[in-house]
PDB file of N, CA and C in Angstrom:
ATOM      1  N   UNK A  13       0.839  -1.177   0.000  1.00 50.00           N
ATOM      2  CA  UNK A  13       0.000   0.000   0.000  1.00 50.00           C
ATOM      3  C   UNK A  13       0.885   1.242   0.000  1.00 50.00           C
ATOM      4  N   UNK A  14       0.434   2.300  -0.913  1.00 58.00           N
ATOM      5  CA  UNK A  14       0.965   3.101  -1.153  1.00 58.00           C
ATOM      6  C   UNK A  14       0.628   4.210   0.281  1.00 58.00           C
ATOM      7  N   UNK A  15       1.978   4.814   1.181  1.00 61.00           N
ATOM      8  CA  UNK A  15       1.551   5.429   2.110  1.00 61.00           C
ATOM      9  C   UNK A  15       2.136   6.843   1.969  1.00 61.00           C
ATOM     10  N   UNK A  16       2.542   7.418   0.791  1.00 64.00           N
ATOM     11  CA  UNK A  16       3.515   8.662   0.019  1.00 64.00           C
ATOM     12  C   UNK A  16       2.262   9.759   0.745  1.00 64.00           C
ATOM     13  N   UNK A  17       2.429  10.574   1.343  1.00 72.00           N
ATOM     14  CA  UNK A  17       1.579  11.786   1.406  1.00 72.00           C
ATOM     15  C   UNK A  17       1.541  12.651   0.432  1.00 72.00           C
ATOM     16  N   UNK A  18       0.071  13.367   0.431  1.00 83.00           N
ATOM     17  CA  UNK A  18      -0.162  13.931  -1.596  1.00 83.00           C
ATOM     18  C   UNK A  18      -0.085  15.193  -0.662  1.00 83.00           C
ATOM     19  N   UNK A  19      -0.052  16.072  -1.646  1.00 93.00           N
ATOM     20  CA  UNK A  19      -0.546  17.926  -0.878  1.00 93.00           C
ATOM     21  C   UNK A  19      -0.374  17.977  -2.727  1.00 93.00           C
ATOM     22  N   UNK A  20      -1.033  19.515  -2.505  1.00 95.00           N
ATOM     23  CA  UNK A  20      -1.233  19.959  -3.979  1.00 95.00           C
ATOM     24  C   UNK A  20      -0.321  19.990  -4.837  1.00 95.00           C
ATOM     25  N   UNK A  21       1.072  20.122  -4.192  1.00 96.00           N
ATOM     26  CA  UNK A  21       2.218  20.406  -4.804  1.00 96.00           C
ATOM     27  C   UNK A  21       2.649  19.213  -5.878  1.00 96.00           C
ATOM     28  N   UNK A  22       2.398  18.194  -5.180  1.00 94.00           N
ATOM     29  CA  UNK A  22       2.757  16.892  -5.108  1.00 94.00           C
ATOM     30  C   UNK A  22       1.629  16.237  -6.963  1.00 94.00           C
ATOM     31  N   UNK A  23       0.133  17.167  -6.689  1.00 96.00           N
ATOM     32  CA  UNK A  23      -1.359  16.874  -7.827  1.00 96.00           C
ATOM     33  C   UNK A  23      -0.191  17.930  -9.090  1.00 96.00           C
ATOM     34  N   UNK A  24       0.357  19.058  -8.741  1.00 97.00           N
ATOM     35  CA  UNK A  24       0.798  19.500  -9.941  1.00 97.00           C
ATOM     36  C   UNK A  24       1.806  18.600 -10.907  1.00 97.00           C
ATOM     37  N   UNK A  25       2.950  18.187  -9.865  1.00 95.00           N
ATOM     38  CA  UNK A  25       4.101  17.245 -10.464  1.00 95.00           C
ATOM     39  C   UNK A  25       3.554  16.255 -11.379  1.00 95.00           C
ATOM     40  N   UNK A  26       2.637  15.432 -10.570  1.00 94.00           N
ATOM     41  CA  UNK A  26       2.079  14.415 -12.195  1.00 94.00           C
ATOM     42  C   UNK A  26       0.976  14.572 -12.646  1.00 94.00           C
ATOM     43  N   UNK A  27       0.580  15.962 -12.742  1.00 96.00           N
ATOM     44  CA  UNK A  27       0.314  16.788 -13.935  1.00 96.00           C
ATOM     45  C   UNK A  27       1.067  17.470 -14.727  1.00 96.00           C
ATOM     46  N   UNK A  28       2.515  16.701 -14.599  1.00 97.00           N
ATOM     47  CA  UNK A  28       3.667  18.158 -15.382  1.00 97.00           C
ATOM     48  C   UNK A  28       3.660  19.338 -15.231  1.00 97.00           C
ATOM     49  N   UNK A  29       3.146  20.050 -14.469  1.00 97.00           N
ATOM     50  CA  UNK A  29       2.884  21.375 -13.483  1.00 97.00           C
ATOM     51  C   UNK A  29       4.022  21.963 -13.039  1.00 97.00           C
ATOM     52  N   UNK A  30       4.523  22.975 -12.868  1.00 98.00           N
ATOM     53  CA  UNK A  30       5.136  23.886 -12.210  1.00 98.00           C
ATOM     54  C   UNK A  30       4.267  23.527 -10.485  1.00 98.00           C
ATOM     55  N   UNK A  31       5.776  22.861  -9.382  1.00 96.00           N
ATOM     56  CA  UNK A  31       4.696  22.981  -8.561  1.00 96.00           C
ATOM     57  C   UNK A  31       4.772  23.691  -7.099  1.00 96.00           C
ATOM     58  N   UNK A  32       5.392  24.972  -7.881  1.00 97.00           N
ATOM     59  CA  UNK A  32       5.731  25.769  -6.438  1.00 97.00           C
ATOM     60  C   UNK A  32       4.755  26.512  -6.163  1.00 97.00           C
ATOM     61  N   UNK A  33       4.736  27.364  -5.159  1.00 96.00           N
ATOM     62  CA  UNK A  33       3.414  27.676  -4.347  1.00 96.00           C
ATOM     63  C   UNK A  33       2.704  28.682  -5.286  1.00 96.00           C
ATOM     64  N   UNK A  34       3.834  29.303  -5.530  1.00 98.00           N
ATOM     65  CA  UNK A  34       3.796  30.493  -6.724  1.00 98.00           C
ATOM     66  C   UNK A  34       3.045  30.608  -7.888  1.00 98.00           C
ATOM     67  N   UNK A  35       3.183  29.399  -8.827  1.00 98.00           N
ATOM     68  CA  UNK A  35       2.810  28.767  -9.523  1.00 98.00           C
ATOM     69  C   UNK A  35       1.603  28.080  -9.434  1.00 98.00           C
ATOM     70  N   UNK A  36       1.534  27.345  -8.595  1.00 97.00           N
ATOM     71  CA  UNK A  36      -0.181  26.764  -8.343  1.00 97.00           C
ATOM     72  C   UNK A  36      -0.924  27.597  -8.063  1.00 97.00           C
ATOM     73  N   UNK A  37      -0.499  29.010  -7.269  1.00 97.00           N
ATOM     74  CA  UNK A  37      -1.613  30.175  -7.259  1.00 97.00           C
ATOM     75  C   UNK A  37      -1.846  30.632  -8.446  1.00 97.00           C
ATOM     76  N   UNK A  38      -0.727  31.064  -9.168  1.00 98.00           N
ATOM     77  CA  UNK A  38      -1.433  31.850 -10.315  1.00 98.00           C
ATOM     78  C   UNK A  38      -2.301  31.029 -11.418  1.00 98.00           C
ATOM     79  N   UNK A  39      -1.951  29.195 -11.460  1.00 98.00           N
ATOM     80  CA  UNK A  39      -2.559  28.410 -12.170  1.00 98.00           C
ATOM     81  C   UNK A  39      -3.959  28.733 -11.694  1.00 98.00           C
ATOM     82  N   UNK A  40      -4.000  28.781 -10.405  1.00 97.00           N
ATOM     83  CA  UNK A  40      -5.600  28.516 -10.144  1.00 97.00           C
ATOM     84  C   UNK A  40      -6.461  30.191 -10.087  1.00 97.00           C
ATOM     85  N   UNK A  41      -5.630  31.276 -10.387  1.00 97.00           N
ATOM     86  CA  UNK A  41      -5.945  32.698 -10.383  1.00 97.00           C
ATOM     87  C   UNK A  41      -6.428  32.791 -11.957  1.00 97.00           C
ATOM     88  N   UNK A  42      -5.665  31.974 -12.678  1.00 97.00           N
ATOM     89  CA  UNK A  42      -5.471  32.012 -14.558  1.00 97.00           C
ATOM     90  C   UNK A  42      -6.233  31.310 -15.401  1.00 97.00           C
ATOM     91  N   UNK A  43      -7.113  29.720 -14.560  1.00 97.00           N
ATOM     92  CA  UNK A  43      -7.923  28.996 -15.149  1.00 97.00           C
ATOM     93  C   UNK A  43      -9.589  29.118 -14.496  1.00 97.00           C
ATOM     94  N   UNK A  44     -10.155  28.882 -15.245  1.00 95.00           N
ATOM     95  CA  UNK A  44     -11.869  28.609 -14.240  1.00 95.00           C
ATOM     96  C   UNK A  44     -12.227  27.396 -15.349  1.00 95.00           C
ATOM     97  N   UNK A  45     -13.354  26.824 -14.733  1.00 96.00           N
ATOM     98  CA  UNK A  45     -14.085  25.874 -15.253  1.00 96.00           C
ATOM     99  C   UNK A  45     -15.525  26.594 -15.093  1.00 96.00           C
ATOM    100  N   UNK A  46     -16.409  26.323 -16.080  1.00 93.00           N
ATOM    101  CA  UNK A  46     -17.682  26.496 -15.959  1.00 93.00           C
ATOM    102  C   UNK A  46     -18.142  25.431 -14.954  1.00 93.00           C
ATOM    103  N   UNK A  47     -19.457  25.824 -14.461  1.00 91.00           N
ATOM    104  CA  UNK A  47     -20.288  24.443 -13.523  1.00 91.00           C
ATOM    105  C   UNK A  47     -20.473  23.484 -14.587  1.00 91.00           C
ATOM    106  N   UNK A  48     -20.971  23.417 -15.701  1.00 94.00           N
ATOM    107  CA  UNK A  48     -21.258  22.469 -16.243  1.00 94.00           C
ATOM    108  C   UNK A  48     -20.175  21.660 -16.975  1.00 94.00           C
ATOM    109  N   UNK A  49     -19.260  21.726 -16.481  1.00 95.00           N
ATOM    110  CA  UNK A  49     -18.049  21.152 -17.062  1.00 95.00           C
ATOM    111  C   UNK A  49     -17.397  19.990 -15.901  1.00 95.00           C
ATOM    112  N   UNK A  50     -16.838  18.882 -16.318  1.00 95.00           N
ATOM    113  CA  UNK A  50     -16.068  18.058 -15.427  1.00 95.00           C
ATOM    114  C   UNK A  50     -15.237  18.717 -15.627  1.00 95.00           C
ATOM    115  N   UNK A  51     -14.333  18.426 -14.104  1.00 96.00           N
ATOM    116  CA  UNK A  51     -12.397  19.097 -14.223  1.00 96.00           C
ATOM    117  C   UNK A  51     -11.786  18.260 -15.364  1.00 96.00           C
ATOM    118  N   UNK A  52     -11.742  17.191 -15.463  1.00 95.00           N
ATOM    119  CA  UNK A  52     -10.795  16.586 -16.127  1.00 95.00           C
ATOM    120  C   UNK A  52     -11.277  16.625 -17.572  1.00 95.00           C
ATOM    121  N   UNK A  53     -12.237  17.219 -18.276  1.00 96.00           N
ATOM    122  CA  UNK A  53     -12.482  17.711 -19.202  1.00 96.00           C
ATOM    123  C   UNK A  53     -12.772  19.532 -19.417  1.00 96.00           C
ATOM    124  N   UNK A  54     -11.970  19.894 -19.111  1.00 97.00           N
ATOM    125  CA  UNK A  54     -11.783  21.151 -18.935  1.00 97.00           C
ATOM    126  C   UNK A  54     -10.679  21.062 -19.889  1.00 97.00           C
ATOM    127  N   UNK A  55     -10.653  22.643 -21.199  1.00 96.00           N
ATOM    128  CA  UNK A  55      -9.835  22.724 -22.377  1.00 96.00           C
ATOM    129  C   UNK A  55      -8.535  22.835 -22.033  1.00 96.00           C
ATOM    130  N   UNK A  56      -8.447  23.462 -20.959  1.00 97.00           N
ATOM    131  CA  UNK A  56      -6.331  23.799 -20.776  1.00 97.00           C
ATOM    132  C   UNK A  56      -5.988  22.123 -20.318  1.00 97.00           C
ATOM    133  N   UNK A  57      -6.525  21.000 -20.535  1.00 98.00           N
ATOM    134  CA  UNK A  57      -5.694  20.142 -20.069  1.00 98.00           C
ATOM    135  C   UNK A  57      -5.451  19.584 -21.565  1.00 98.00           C
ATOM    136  N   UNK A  58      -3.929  18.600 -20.998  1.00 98.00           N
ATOM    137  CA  UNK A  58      -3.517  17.943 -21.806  1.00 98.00           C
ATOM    138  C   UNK A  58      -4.228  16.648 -22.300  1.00 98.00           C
ATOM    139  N   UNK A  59      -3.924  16.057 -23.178  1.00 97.00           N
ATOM    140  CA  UNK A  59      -4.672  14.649 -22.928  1.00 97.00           C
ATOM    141  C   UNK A  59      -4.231  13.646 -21.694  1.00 97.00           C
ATOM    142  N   UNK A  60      -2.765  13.611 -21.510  1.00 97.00           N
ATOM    143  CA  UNK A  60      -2.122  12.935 -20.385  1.00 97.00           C
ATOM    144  C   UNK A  60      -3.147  13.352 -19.471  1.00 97.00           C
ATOM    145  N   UNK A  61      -3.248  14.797 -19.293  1.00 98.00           N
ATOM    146  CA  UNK A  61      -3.419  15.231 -17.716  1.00 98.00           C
ATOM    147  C   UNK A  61      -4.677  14.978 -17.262  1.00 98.00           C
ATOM    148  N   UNK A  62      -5.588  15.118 -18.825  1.00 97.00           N
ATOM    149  CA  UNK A  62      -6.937  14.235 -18.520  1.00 97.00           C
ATOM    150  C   UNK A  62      -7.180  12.850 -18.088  1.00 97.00           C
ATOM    151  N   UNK A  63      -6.299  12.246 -18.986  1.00 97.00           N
ATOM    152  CA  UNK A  63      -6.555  10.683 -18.833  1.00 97.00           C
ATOM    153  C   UNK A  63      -5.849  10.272 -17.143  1.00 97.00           C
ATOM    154  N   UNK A  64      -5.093  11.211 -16.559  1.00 96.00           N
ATOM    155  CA  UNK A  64      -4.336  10.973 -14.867  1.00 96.00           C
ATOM    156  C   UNK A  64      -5.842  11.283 -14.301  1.00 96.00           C
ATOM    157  N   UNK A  65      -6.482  12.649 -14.330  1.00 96.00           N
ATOM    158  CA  UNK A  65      -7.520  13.070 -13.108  1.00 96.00           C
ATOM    159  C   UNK A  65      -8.593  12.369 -13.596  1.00 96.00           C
ATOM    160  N   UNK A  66      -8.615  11.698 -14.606  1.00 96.00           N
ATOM    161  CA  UNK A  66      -9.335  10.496 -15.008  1.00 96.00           C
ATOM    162  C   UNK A  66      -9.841   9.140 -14.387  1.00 96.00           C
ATOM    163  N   UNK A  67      -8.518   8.972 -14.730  1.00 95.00           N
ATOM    164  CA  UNK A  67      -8.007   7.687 -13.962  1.00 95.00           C
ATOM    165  C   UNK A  67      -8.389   7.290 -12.089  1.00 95.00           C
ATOM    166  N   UNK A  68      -7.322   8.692 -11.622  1.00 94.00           N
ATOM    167  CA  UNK A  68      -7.636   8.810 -10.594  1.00 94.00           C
ATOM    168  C   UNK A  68      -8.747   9.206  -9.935  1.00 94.00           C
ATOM    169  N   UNK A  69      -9.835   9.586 -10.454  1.00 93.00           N
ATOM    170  CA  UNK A  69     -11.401   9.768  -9.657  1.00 93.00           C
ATOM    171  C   UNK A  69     -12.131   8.805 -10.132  1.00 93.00           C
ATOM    172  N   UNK A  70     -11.849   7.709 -10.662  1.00 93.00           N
ATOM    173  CA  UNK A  70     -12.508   6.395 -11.092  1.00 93.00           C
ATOM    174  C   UNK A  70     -12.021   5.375 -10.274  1.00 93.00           C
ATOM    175  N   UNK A  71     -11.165   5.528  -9.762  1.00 93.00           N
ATOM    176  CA  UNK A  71     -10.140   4.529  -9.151  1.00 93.00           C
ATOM    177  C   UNK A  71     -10.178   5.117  -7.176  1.00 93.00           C
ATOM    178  N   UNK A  72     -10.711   6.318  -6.905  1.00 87.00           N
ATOM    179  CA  UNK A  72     -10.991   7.037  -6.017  1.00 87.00           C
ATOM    180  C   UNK A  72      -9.435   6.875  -5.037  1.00 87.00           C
ATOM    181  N   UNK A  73      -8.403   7.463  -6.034  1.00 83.00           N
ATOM    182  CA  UNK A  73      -6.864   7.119  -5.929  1.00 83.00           C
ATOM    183  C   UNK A  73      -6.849   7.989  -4.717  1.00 83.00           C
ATOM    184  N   UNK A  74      -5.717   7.577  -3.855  1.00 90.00           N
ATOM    185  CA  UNK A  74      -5.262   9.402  -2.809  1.00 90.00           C
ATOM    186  C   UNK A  74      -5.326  10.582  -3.479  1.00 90.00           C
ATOM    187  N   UNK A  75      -5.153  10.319  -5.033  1.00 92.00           N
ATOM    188  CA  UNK A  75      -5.413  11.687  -5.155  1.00 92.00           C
ATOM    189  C   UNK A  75      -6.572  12.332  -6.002  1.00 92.00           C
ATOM    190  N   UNK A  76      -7.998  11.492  -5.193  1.00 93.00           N
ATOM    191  CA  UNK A  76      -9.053  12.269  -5.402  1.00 93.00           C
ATOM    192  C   UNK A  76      -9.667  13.720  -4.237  1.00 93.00           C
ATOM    193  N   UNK A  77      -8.998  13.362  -2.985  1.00 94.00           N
ATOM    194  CA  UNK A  77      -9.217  14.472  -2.431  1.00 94.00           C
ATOM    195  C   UNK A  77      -8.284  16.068  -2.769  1.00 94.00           C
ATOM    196  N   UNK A  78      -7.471  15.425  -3.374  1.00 95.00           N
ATOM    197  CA  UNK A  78      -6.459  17.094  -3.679  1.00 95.00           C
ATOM    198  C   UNK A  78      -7.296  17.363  -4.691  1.00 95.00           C
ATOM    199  N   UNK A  79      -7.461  16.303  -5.802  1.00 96.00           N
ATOM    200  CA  UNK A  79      -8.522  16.496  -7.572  1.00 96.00           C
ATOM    201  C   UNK A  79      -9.633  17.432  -6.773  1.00 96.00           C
ATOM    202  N   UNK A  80     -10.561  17.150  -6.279  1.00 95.00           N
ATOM    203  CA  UNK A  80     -11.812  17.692  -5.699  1.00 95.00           C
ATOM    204  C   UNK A  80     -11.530  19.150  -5.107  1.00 95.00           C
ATOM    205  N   UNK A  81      -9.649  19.093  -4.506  1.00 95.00           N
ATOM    206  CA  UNK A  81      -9.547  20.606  -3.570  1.00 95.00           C
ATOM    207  C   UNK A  81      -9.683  21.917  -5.309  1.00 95.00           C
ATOM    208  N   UNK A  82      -8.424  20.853  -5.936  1.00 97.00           N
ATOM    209  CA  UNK A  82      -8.076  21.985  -7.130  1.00 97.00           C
ATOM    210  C   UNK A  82      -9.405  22.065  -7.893  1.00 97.00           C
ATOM    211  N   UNK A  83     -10.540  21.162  -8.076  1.00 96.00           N
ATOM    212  CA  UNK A  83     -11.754  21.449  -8.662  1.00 96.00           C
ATOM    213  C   UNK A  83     -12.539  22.510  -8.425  1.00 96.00           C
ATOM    214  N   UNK A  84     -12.891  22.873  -6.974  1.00 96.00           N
ATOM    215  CA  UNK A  84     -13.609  23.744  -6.193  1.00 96.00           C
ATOM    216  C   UNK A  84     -12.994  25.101  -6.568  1.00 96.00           C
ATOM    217  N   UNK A  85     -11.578  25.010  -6.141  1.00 96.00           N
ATOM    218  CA  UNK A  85     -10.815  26.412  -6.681  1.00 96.00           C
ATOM    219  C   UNK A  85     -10.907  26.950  -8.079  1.00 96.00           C
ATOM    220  N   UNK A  86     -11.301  25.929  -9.026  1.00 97.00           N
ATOM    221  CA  UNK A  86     -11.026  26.280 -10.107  1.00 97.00           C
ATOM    222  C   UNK A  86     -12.581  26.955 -10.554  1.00 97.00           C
ATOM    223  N   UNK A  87     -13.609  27.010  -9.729  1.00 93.00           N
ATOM    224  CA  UNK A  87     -14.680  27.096 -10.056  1.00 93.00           C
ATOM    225  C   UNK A  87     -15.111  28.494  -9.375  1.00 93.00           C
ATOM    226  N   UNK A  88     -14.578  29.466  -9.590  1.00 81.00           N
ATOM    227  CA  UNK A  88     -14.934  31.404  -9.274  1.00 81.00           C
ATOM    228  C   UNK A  88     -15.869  31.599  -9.567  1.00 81.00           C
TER     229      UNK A  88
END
């Protein structure tokens, strides 16, 4: 069992993300999602990055609770 602790920093890296603090603010200052949109189909992603927050909220991986933090934020 995987026991690695996630924090957001950690959701940017395998998203290929810039993942300093700096950086994840202005990502999440720079993108929105409409309500009627899933995150992981939201246009600024890659296909990789879709098919990861994909993966991982189907699979309800550790890192569906960070997916769900950066979702909420992304939604102004």
């Amino acid at each position: 069992m995987d026991t690695t602790q996630v924090d957001l920093s950690h959701l940017f890296e395998q998203l290929g993300l810039d993942s300093s603090d700096e950086a994840i603010a202005q990502f999440i200052e720079t993108h929105e999602i409409d309500d009627h949109i899933h995150l992981n189909q939201a246009p600024f992603w890659t296909s990789a990055q879709k098919s990861f927050l994909t993966e991982a909220l189907e699979a309800d991986a550790q890192w569906t609770p960070l997916i769900e933090k950066l979702d909420t934020q992304l939604r102004k």
